[in-house]
Amino acid sequence: MTYRPFRLINLKIIGFCLILIIFAIFGYSRIYNFSLGPRIYIDYPKDKEIVDDSLIEITGRVERIARMSLNNRKIYANQDNEFSELLLLKPGYNILRMRAIDAFGRKIEERLVIFYKEDSQKLQPRPTIKDLEEVKGGLDIEENTKKIENDDEN
């Protein structure tokens, strides 16, 4: 019968327990991330925001996603999980629906209501031929056509 010192057995048990604890912590962190599912954080615009420009840039970031869409149109995030997408708004209320799906098929959806208020100064009527005649003192279509043809030849 060989005698093993008590210390050596204790060091092996302590080392084994430490390795087991490290693996448990690592496994828990991986499972915790998977259990959270996808997340969407929209930075701009905020919900129920009033904007005065019809073309806005939707910006934000996502976590743990496989694919995402904005109003049923596929969009992509960069390497930092940030996204930026231009969107043309119609006058009045606009509902934006952002969806994301993770690798396990779990879905999340964020909805925003944006109100686009048209600027009355931007809404000026298009000039008519009569308006152009008043400004230029007459509109000679034949003369302008000849100028265009001469420019094309040169």
Short mmCIF file of C-alpha atoms in Angstrom, two decimals:
data_model
loop_
_atom_site.label_atom_id
_atom_site.label_comp_id
_atom_site.label_asym_id
_atom_site.label_seq_id
_atom_site.Cartn_x
_atom_site.Cartn_y
_atom_site.Cartn_z
CA MET A 1 0.00 0.00 0.00
CA THR A 2 1.42 3.31 -1.09
CA TYR A 3 0.97 6.39 0.93
CA ARG A 4 -0.19 9.57 -0.88
CA PRO A 5 0.17 12.80 0.86
CA PHE A 6 -3.05 14.51 1.83
CA ARG A 7 -1.96 17.73 0.08
CA LEU A 8 -1.59 16.17 -3.35
CA ILE A 9 -5.11 14.75 -3.24
CA ASN A 10 -6.52 18.11 -2.14
CA LEU A 11 -4.71 19.96 -4.96
CA LYS A 12 -6.09 17.57 -7.57
CA ILE A 13 -9.61 17.93 -6.22
CA ILE A 14 -9.32 21.72 -6.08
CA GLY A 15 -7.90 21.84 -9.64
CA PHE A 16 -10.67 19.61 -10.96
CA CYS A 17 -13.32 21.75 -9.22
CA LEU A 18 -11.84 24.96 -10.67
CA ILE A 19 -11.86 23.54 -14.20
CA LEU A 20 -15.43 22.36 -13.68
CA ILE A 21 -16.48 25.82 -12.45
CA ILE A 22 -14.82 27.52 -15.44
CA PHE A 23 -16.66 25.24 -17.87
CA ALA A 24 -19.93 25.83 -16.01
CA ILE A 25 -19.53 29.63 -16.19
CA PHE A 26 -18.65 29.48 -19.89
CA GLY A 27 -21.61 27.20 -20.64
CA TYR A 28 -23.98 29.42 -18.67
CA SER A 29 -22.86 32.54 -20.54
CA ARG A 30 -23.45 30.84 -23.90
CA ILE A 31 -26.86 29.49 -22.89
CA TYR A 32 -27.81 32.88 -21.40
CA ASN A 33 -27.05 34.66 -24.70
CA PHE A 34 -29.09 32.13 -26.66
CA SER A 35 -31.98 32.32 -24.22
CA LEU A 36 -32.35 36.09 -24.68
CA GLY A 37 -33.37 35.87 -28.33
CA PRO A 38 -33.08 38.68 -30.90
CA ARG A 39 -33.18 42.35 -29.88
CA ILE A 40 -33.85 45.53 -31.88
CA TYR A 41 -32.84 48.99 -30.66
CA ILE A 42 -34.01 51.86 -32.90
CA ASP A 43 -32.07 55.07 -32.30
CA TYR A 44 -33.83 57.32 -34.81
CA PRO A 45 -36.66 58.11 -35.27
CA LYS A 46 -38.43 57.69 -31.96
CA ASP A 47 -41.99 56.42 -31.70
CA LYS A 48 -44.68 59.08 -32.36
CA GLU A 49 -42.10 61.54 -33.68
CA ILE A 50 -43.14 64.34 -36.04
CA VAL A 51 -40.76 64.90 -38.95
CA ASP A 52 -40.75 67.56 -41.65
CA ASP A 53 -38.70 65.73 -44.28
CA SER A 54 -40.18 62.96 -46.40
CA LEU A 55 -36.86 61.08 -46.66
CA ILE A 56 -35.62 59.86 -43.29
CA GLU A 57 -32.81 57.58 -42.21
CA ILE A 58 -33.79 54.79 -39.82
CA THR A 59 -30.81 53.97 -37.60
CA GLY A 60 -30.25 51.53 -34.77
CA ARG A 61 -28.61 48.30 -33.76
CA VAL A 62 -29.57 44.67 -33.33
CA GLU A 63 -28.35 41.74 -31.26
CA ARG A 64 -28.39 38.02 -32.00
CA ILE A 65 -30.20 38.13 -35.35
CA ALA A 66 -30.02 35.96 -38.44
CA ARG A 67 -32.14 38.22 -40.66
CA MET A 68 -34.30 41.32 -40.39
CA SER A 69 -36.73 43.40 -42.40
CA LEU A 70 -38.23 46.88 -42.42
CA ASN A 71 -41.82 46.99 -43.73
CA ASN A 72 -41.34 43.51 -45.26
CA ARG A 73 -38.19 44.60 -47.10
CA LYS A 74 -34.97 42.81 -46.19
CA ILE A 75 -32.27 45.00 -44.64
CA TYR A 76 -28.80 44.22 -43.35
CA ALA A 77 -26.68 45.14 -40.35
CA ASN A 78 -22.96 45.90 -40.54
CA GLN A 79 -20.19 44.12 -38.61
CA ASP A 80 -20.98 46.16 -35.49
CA ASN A 81 -24.64 45.02 -35.67
CA GLU A 82 -25.75 48.54 -36.62
CA PHE A 83 -28.21 49.28 -39.40
CA SER A 84 -29.08 52.38 -41.40
CA GLU A 85 -31.86 52.47 -43.96
CA LEU A 86 -33.43 55.32 -45.96
CA LEU A 87 -37.20 55.42 -46.07
CA LEU A 88 -39.56 57.66 -48.02
CA LEU A 89 -42.59 58.73 -45.97
CA LYS A 90 -46.03 59.65 -47.22
CA PRO A 91 -47.78 62.71 -45.77
CA GLY A 92 -49.50 61.97 -42.48
CA TYR A 93 -49.13 58.85 -40.34
CA ASN A 94 -46.57 56.20 -41.31
CA ILE A 95 -46.26 52.88 -39.51
CA LEU A 96 -42.80 51.32 -39.57
CA ARG A 97 -42.56 47.62 -38.76
CA MET A 98 -39.11 46.21 -38.03
CA ARG A 99 -38.86 42.42 -37.67
CA ALA A 100 -35.90 40.27 -36.69
CA ILE A 101 -35.44 36.50 -36.52
CA ASP A 102 -32.59 34.70 -34.77
CA ALA A 103 -30.88 31.45 -35.76
CA PHE A 104 -33.43 29.43 -33.76
CA GLY A 105 -36.46 30.99 -35.48
CA ARG A 106 -37.44 33.23 -32.57
CA LYS A 107 -39.01 36.48 -33.77
CA ILE A 108 -39.28 40.00 -32.45
CA GLU A 109 -41.13 42.96 -33.93
CA GLU A 110 -40.89 46.69 -33.20
CA ARG A 111 -43.48 49.14 -34.49
CA LEU A 112 -43.06 52.88 -34.77
CA VAL A 113 -45.59 55.51 -35.74
CA ILE A 114 -44.03 58.49 -37.52
CA PHE A 115 -45.99 61.55 -38.57
CA TYR A 116 -44.68 63.34 -41.65
CA LYS A 117 -45.86 66.95 -41.67
CA GLU A 118 -45.34 68.58 -45.03
CA ASP A 119 -43.80 72.03 -45.05
CA SER A 120 -46.17 74.43 -46.80
CA GLN A 121 -43.24 76.35 -48.32
CA LYS A 122 -42.04 73.19 -50.04
CA LEU A 123 -45.46 72.66 -51.62
CA GLN A 124 -45.36 75.27 -54.34
CA PRO A 125 -47.11 74.45 -57.61
CA ARG A 126 -45.04 73.57 -60.65
CA PRO A 127 -44.69 76.45 -63.12
CA THR A 128 -46.89 76.33 -66.19
CA ILE A 129 -46.06 77.55 -69.70
CA LYS A 130 -48.07 80.68 -68.97
CA ASP A 131 -45.92 81.38 -65.89
CA LEU A 132 -42.75 80.94 -67.93
CA GLU A 133 -44.03 83.31 -70.61
CA GLU A 134 -44.65 85.96 -67.97
CA VAL A 135 -41.18 85.55 -66.46
CA LYS A 136 -39.19 85.49 -69.71
CA GLY A 137 -41.41 87.86 -71.62
CA GLY A 138 -42.44 85.09 -73.94
CA LEU A 139 -41.49 81.51 -74.55
CA ASP A 140 -40.17 80.66 -77.99
CA ILE A 141 -40.16 76.88 -78.25
CA GLU A 142 -38.68 76.81 -81.76
CA GLU A 143 -35.74 79.00 -80.75
CA ASN A 144 -34.97 76.85 -77.69
CA THR A 145 -35.19 73.67 -79.79
CA LYS A 146 -32.64 75.10 -82.27
CA LYS A 147 -30.28 75.98 -79.40
CA ILE A 148 -30.47 72.45 -78.04
CA GLU A 149 -29.82 70.93 -81.49
CA ASN A 150 -26.82 73.24 -82.02
CA ASP A 151 -25.38 72.27 -78.63
CA ASP A 152 -25.75 68.57 -79.49
CA GLU A 153 -23.86 69.02 -82.78
CA ASN A 154 -20.91 70.75 -81.08
#
